Amino acid sequence: MTHAEPNTAATTIPDEHRADVETLWDYHNMHHELRPCDVGIGLGSHDLGVAIVATDLYHRGMYPLLVFTGANAPTTIERFPRGEAVHYAEHAIEHGVLADAVLVEPAATNTQQNFELTRQLLDARGFAVRSAIVMSRPYQQRRAYATGKKLWPELDIICASNALDLDAYAVSIGDIHKVVSMLVGDTQRIWVYADRGFAVEQEIPADVRLAYDRLVAAGYVSRLI
């Protein structure tokens, strides 16, 4: 089936899609209550907001140690040519995080590797961690949680993201088509990755599935598997 691609220039959510986009946006927010943990883990992406919230939570005393994990994807190599984790770490240190409190895992290219390689790095450095605040793009929270619990089930995971609402986030990225397409793609990955054994299963409410189906029909398909 051929889908018409929506206009990529706008940063405003089309009125006819707003309710569905908001449904998916809220679904991916785990709504976890923050509390101090052994480590902060920032998952690499195109979104500098991960480094921003990681830096803020460090200064608020939420963890004594911070790991940034991520190499590059085609969507990030121009913005972060030295690698996602490296640029995140530089941002954190430039904004007052102690260099000794930051570890960089520069090789991961997907969420599974983010957790696997971060765990290997912490083990190699002799850090025994039981709890972590995992920071990601807002719409990656649920997938990050499901992946982390599959690969590191004993780890107590709290999810967090930079505190922007949907409209402000769309403006910060500069491309509403990209934001909605990523939301749709991450929604699909919730059940596809669980079926493939990459993540634990998550409940998918009927309104979420209907919103997903309508947005796919509207043409937001560039991030589908």
mmCIF file of C-alpha atoms in Angstrom:
data_model
loop_
_atom_site.group_PDB
_atom_site.id
_atom_site.type_symbol
_atom_site.label_atom_id
_atom_site.label_comp_id
_atom_site.label_asym_id
_atom_site.label_seq_id
_atom_site.Cartn_x
_atom_site.Cartn_y
_atom_site.Cartn_z
ATOM 1 C CA MET A 1 0.000 0.000 0.000
ATOM 2 C CA THR A 2 1.319 3.449 -0.942
ATOM 3 C CA HIS A 3 1.095 6.255 1.601
ATOM 4 C CA ALA A 4 1.234 9.992 0.878
ATOM 5 C CA GLU A 5 4.007 11.650 2.876
ATOM 6 C CA PRO A 6 2.864 14.609 5.030
ATOM 7 C CA ASN A 7 4.532 18.013 4.729
ATOM 8 C CA THR A 8 7.902 17.878 6.507
ATOM 9 C CA ALA A 9 8.401 21.639 6.707
ATOM 10 C CA ALA A 10 5.931 22.395 9.483
ATOM 11 C CA THR A 11 6.725 22.204 13.177
ATOM 12 C CA THR A 12 3.059 22.425 14.168
ATOM 13 C CA ILE A 13 1.040 19.263 14.681
ATOM 14 C CA PRO A 14 -1.818 19.123 12.147
ATOM 15 C CA ASP A 15 -5.152 19.559 13.907
ATOM 16 C CA GLU A 16 -6.560 16.379 12.398
ATOM 17 C CA HIS A 17 -3.699 14.320 13.883
ATOM 18 C CA ARG A 18 -3.188 16.068 17.221
ATOM 19 C CA ALA A 19 -5.305 13.771 19.372
ATOM 20 C CA ASP A 20 -3.609 10.651 18.008
ATOM 21 C CA VAL A 21 -0.117 12.114 18.372
ATOM 22 C CA GLU A 22 -0.899 13.124 21.966
ATOM 23 C CA THR A 23 -2.144 9.591 22.688
ATOM 24 C CA LEU A 24 1.140 8.046 21.543
ATOM 25 C CA TRP A 25 3.209 10.745 23.258
ATOM 26 C CA ASP A 26 1.542 10.027 26.591
ATOM 27 C CA TYR A 27 1.788 6.262 26.121
ATOM 28 C CA HIS A 28 5.555 6.367 25.737
ATOM 29 C CA ASN A 29 5.994 8.504 28.865
ATOM 30 C CA MET A 30 6.398 6.024 31.721
ATOM 31 C CA HIS A 31 5.415 8.703 34.276
ATOM 32 C CA HIS A 32 8.015 7.420 36.728
ATOM 33 C CA GLU A 33 8.634 9.295 39.953
ATOM 34 C CA LEU A 34 12.278 10.268 40.235
ATOM 35 C CA ARG A 35 14.369 9.156 43.201
ATOM 36 C CA PRO A 36 18.118 8.824 43.783
ATOM 37 C CA CYS A 37 19.739 5.864 42.024
ATOM 38 C CA ASP A 38 23.180 4.299 41.737
ATOM 39 C CA VAL A 39 23.817 5.534 38.184
ATOM 40 C CA GLY A 40 22.389 7.656 35.411
ATOM 41 C CA ILE A 41 22.413 6.207 31.899
ATOM 42 C CA GLY A 42 21.945 8.563 28.952
ATOM 43 C CA LEU A 43 20.977 6.826 25.719
ATOM 44 C CA GLY A 44 22.459 8.376 22.602
ATOM 45 C CA SER A 45 20.277 9.843 19.860
ATOM 46 C CA HIS A 46 19.850 13.011 17.789
ATOM 47 C CA ASP A 47 18.328 14.702 20.867
ATOM 48 C CA LEU A 48 20.687 16.821 22.998
ATOM 49 C CA GLY A 49 17.873 16.938 25.552
ATOM 50 C CA VAL A 50 19.199 13.636 26.888
ATOM 51 C CA ALA A 51 22.435 15.322 27.927
ATOM 52 C CA ILE A 52 20.512 18.314 29.274
ATOM 53 C CA VAL A 53 18.298 16.264 31.593
ATOM 54 C CA ALA A 54 21.219 14.027 32.609
ATOM 55 C CA THR A 55 23.221 17.072 33.642
ATOM 56 C CA ASP A 56 20.283 18.550 35.536
ATOM 57 C CA LEU A 57 19.570 15.345 37.467
ATOM 58 C CA TYR A 58 23.236 14.964 38.380
ATOM 59 C CA HIS A 59 23.222 18.453 39.877
ATOM 60 C CA ARG A 60 20.027 17.574 41.752
ATOM 61 C CA GLY A 61 21.864 14.690 43.416
ATOM 62 C CA MET A 62 19.969 11.893 41.671
ATOM 63 C CA TYR A 63 23.122 9.832 41.005
ATOM 64 C CA PRO A 64 26.874 10.069 41.640
ATOM 65 C CA LEU A 65 27.875 8.437 38.359
ATOM 66 C CA LEU A 66 26.740 9.111 34.793
ATOM 67 C CA VAL A 67 27.200 6.902 31.720
ATOM 68 C CA PHE A 68 26.544 8.154 28.206
ATOM 69 C CA THR A 69 26.181 5.438 25.599
ATOM 70 C CA GLY A 70 25.981 5.685 21.825
ATOM 71 C CA ALA A 71 28.019 5.748 18.634
ATOM 72 C CA ASN A 72 26.311 7.251 15.595
ATOM 73 C CA ALA A 73 23.350 6.608 13.359
ATOM 74 C CA PRO A 74 22.838 8.145 9.912
ATOM 75 C CA THR A 75 20.528 10.689 11.570
ATOM 76 C CA THR A 76 23.152 11.832 14.111
ATOM 77 C CA ILE A 77 26.538 11.800 12.418
ATOM 78 C CA GLU A 78 26.295 15.369 11.133
ATOM 79 C CA ARG A 79 25.092 16.780 14.447
ATOM 80 C CA PHE A 80 27.414 14.687 16.626
ATOM 81 C CA PRO A 81 30.413 13.823 14.423
ATOM 82 C CA ARG A 82 32.513 12.546 17.345
ATOM 83 C CA GLY A 83 29.711 10.233 18.439
ATOM 84 C CA GLU A 84 26.555 10.730 20.468
ATOM 85 C CA ALA A 85 27.997 9.673 23.826
ATOM 86 C CA VAL A 86 31.099 11.814 23.379
ATOM 87 C CA HIS A 87 29.092 14.950 22.600
ATOM 88 C CA TYR A 88 26.731 14.263 25.495
ATOM 89 C CA ALA A 89 29.666 13.872 27.873
ATOM 90 C CA GLU A 90 31.226 17.086 26.627
ATOM 91 C CA HIS A 91 27.968 18.933 27.237
ATOM 92 C CA ALA A 92 27.670 17.535 30.767
ATOM 93 C CA ILE A 93 31.249 18.399 31.719
ATOM 94 C CA GLU A 94 30.959 21.872 30.194
ATOM 95 C CA HIS A 95 27.910 22.386 32.417
ATOM 96 C CA GLY A 96 29.513 21.408 35.678
ATOM 97 C CA VAL A 97 29.401 17.617 35.912
ATOM 98 C CA LEU A 98 32.691 16.351 37.303
ATOM 99 C CA ALA A 99 34.752 14.637 34.614
ATOM 100 C CA ASP A 100 35.512 11.803 37.039
ATOM 101 C CA ALA A 101 31.768 11.173 37.378
ATOM 102 C CA VAL A 102 31.255 10.597 33.640
ATOM 103 C CA LEU A 103 31.847 7.383 31.710
ATOM 104 C CA VAL A 104 31.545 7.150 27.928
ATOM 105 C CA GLU A 105 30.433 4.028 26.085
ATOM 106 C CA PRO A 106 31.061 4.981 22.433
ATOM 107 C CA ALA A 107 30.172 1.844 20.474
ATOM 108 C CA ALA A 108 26.450 1.100 20.897
ATOM 109 C CA THR A 109 24.323 1.506 17.783
ATOM 110 C CA ASN A 110 20.942 0.442 19.175
ATOM 111 C CA THR A 111 19.067 0.302 22.474
ATOM 112 C CA GLN A 112 19.966 -3.328 23.119
ATOM 113 C CA GLN A 113 23.666 -2.513 22.793
ATOM 114 C CA ASN A 114 23.187 0.584 24.980
ATOM 115 C CA PHE A 115 22.292 -1.682 27.885
ATOM 116 C CA GLU A 116 24.651 -4.544 27.099
ATOM 117 C CA LEU A 117 27.736 -2.382 26.622
ATOM 118 C CA THR A 118 26.915 -0.077 29.529
ATOM 119 C CA ARG A 119 26.627 -3.082 31.813
ATOM 120 C CA GLN A 120 29.951 -4.433 30.540
ATOM 121 C CA LEU A 121 31.608 -1.057 31.099
ATOM 122 C CA LEU A 122 30.287 -0.733 34.648
ATOM 123 C CA ASP A 123 31.335 -4.308 35.474
ATOM 124 C CA ALA A 124 34.817 -3.696 34.060
ATOM 125 C CA ARG A 125 35.173 -0.562 36.195
ATOM 126 C CA GLY A 126 34.023 -2.406 39.311
ATOM 127 C CA PHE A 127 30.720 -0.578 39.792
ATOM 128 C CA ALA A 128 27.939 -2.726 41.239
ATOM 129 C CA VAL A 129 24.662 -0.998 40.437
ATOM 130 C CA ARG A 130 21.172 -1.997 41.463
ATOM 131 C CA SER A 131 19.231 1.026 40.240
ATOM 132 C CA ALA A 132 19.461 3.453 37.333
ATOM 133 C CA ILE A 133 17.745 6.500 35.933
ATOM 134 C CA VAL A 134 17.645 5.849 32.186
ATOM 135 C CA MET A 135 17.362 9.008 30.119
ATOM 136 C CA SER A 136 16.192 9.038 26.537
ATOM 137 C CA ARG A 137 14.119 10.917 24.009
ATOM 138 C CA PRO A 138 10.598 11.327 25.440
ATOM 139 C CA TYR A 139 9.043 8.847 23.024
ATOM 140 C CA GLN A 140 11.773 6.250 23.676
ATOM 141 C CA GLN A 141 11.022 5.811 27.386
ATOM 142 C CA ARG A 142 8.744 2.792 27.128
ATOM 143 C CA ARG A 143 10.944 0.971 24.631
ATOM 144 C CA ALA A 144 14.036 1.714 26.719
ATOM 145 C CA TYR A 145 12.303 0.352 29.816
ATOM 146 C CA ALA A 146 11.110 -2.797 28.045
ATOM 147 C CA THR A 147 14.555 -3.422 26.569
ATOM 148 C CA GLY A 148 16.353 -2.791 29.841
ATOM 149 C CA LYS A 149 14.102 -5.141 31.801
ATOM 150 C CA LYS A 150 14.689 -7.883 29.234
ATOM 151 C CA LEU A 151 18.468 -7.573 29.254
ATOM 152 C CA TRP A 152 19.078 -6.495 32.862
ATOM 153 C CA PRO A 153 15.998 -7.735 34.748
ATOM 154 C CA GLU A 154 17.423 -7.211 38.217
ATOM 155 C CA LEU A 155 18.111 -3.516 37.559
ATOM 156 C CA ASP A 156 15.566 -1.121 39.057
ATOM 157 C CA ILE A 157 14.915 1.231 36.127
ATOM 158 C CA ILE A 158 13.412 4.704 36.324
ATOM 159 C CA CYS A 159 12.859 6.511 33.015
ATOM 160 C CA ALA A 160 13.304 10.246 32.502
ATOM 161 C CA SER A 161 13.474 12.753 29.652
ATOM 162 C CA ASN A 162 13.990 16.451 29.179
ATOM 163 C CA ALA A 163 10.891 18.219 30.502
ATOM 164 C CA LEU A 164 9.387 19.588 27.285
ATOM 165 C CA ASP A 165 5.762 19.243 26.287
ATOM 166 C CA LEU A 166 4.879 17.835 22.893
ATOM 167 C CA ASP A 167 4.659 21.155 21.071
ATOM 168 C CA ALA A 168 7.896 22.481 22.548
ATOM 169 C CA TYR A 169 9.640 19.221 21.691
ATOM 170 C CA ALA A 170 8.463 19.404 18.087
ATOM 171 C CA VAL A 171 9.829 22.939 17.813
ATOM 172 C CA SER A 172 13.152 21.866 19.374
ATOM 173 C CA ILE A 173 13.575 19.127 16.749
ATOM 174 C CA GLY A 174 12.364 21.388 13.960
ATOM 175 C CA ASP A 175 10.436 18.813 11.949
ATOM 176 C CA ILE A 176 7.010 17.586 13.042
ATOM 177 C CA HIS A 177 6.989 14.859 10.407
ATOM 178 C CA LYS A 178 10.162 13.415 11.915
ATOM 179 C CA VAL A 179 8.766 13.596 15.451
ATOM 180 C CA VAL A 180 5.472 11.905 14.564
ATOM 181 C CA SER A 181 7.189 9.294 12.410
ATOM 182 C CA MET A 182 9.540 8.434 15.270
ATOM 183 C CA LEU A 183 6.578 8.190 17.651
ATOM 184 C CA VAL A 184 4.825 5.823 15.265
ATOM 185 C CA GLY A 185 7.978 3.774 14.719
ATOM 186 C CA ASP A 186 8.669 3.425 18.431
ATOM 187 C CA THR A 187 5.076 2.361 19.011
ATOM 188 C CA GLN A 188 5.403 -0.442 16.466
ATOM 189 C CA ARG A 189 8.663 -1.538 18.066
ATOM 190 C CA ILE A 190 6.923 -2.134 21.408
ATOM 191 C CA TRP A 191 5.185 -5.252 20.114
ATOM 192 C CA VAL A 192 7.613 -6.200 17.331
ATOM 193 C CA TYR A 193 10.646 -6.240 19.644
ATOM 194 C CA ALA A 194 8.740 -8.155 22.311
ATOM 195 C CA ASP A 195 7.748 -10.748 19.692
ATOM 196 C CA ARG A 196 11.384 -11.037 18.604
ATOM 197 C CA GLY A 197 12.593 -11.497 22.169
ATOM 198 C CA PHE A 198 14.411 -8.173 22.361
ATOM 199 C CA ALA A 199 12.171 -6.638 25.062
ATOM 200 C CA VAL A 200 9.608 -7.551 27.687
ATOM 201 C CA GLU A 201 5.972 -7.284 26.677
ATOM 202 C CA GLN A 202 4.090 -4.067 27.361
ATOM 203 C CA GLU A 203 0.342 -3.563 27.459
ATOM 204 C CA ILE A 204 -0.940 -1.768 24.369
ATOM 205 C CA PRO A 205 -4.298 -0.099 25.109
ATOM 206 C CA ALA A 206 -6.909 -0.070 22.364
ATOM 207 C CA ASP A 207 -6.754 3.714 21.979
ATOM 208 C CA VAL A 208 -2.995 3.519 21.396
ATOM 209 C CA ARG A 209 -3.384 0.906 18.667
ATOM 210 C CA LEU A 210 -6.137 2.925 16.981
ATOM 211 C CA ALA A 211 -4.044 6.114 17.110
ATOM 212 C CA TYR A 212 -1.100 4.212 15.642
ATOM 213 C CA ASP A 213 -3.215 2.785 12.817
ATOM 214 C CA ARG A 214 -4.635 6.197 11.917
ATOM 215 C CA LEU A 215 -1.211 7.846 11.838
ATOM 216 C CA VAL A 216 0.169 5.062 9.645
ATOM 217 C CA ALA A 217 -2.771 5.581 7.291
ATOM 218 C CA ALA A 218 -1.973 9.311 7.309
ATOM 219 C CA GLY A 219 1.503 8.562 5.942
ATOM 220 C CA TYR A 220 3.814 8.696 8.961
ATOM 221 C CA VAL A 221 5.615 5.528 7.916
ATOM 222 C CA SER A 222 9.284 6.429 7.441
ATOM 223 C CA ARG A 223 10.382 4.833 10.735
ATOM 224 C CA LEU A 224 8.373 1.616 10.466
ATOM 225 C CA ILE A 225 10.278 -1.663 10.472
#
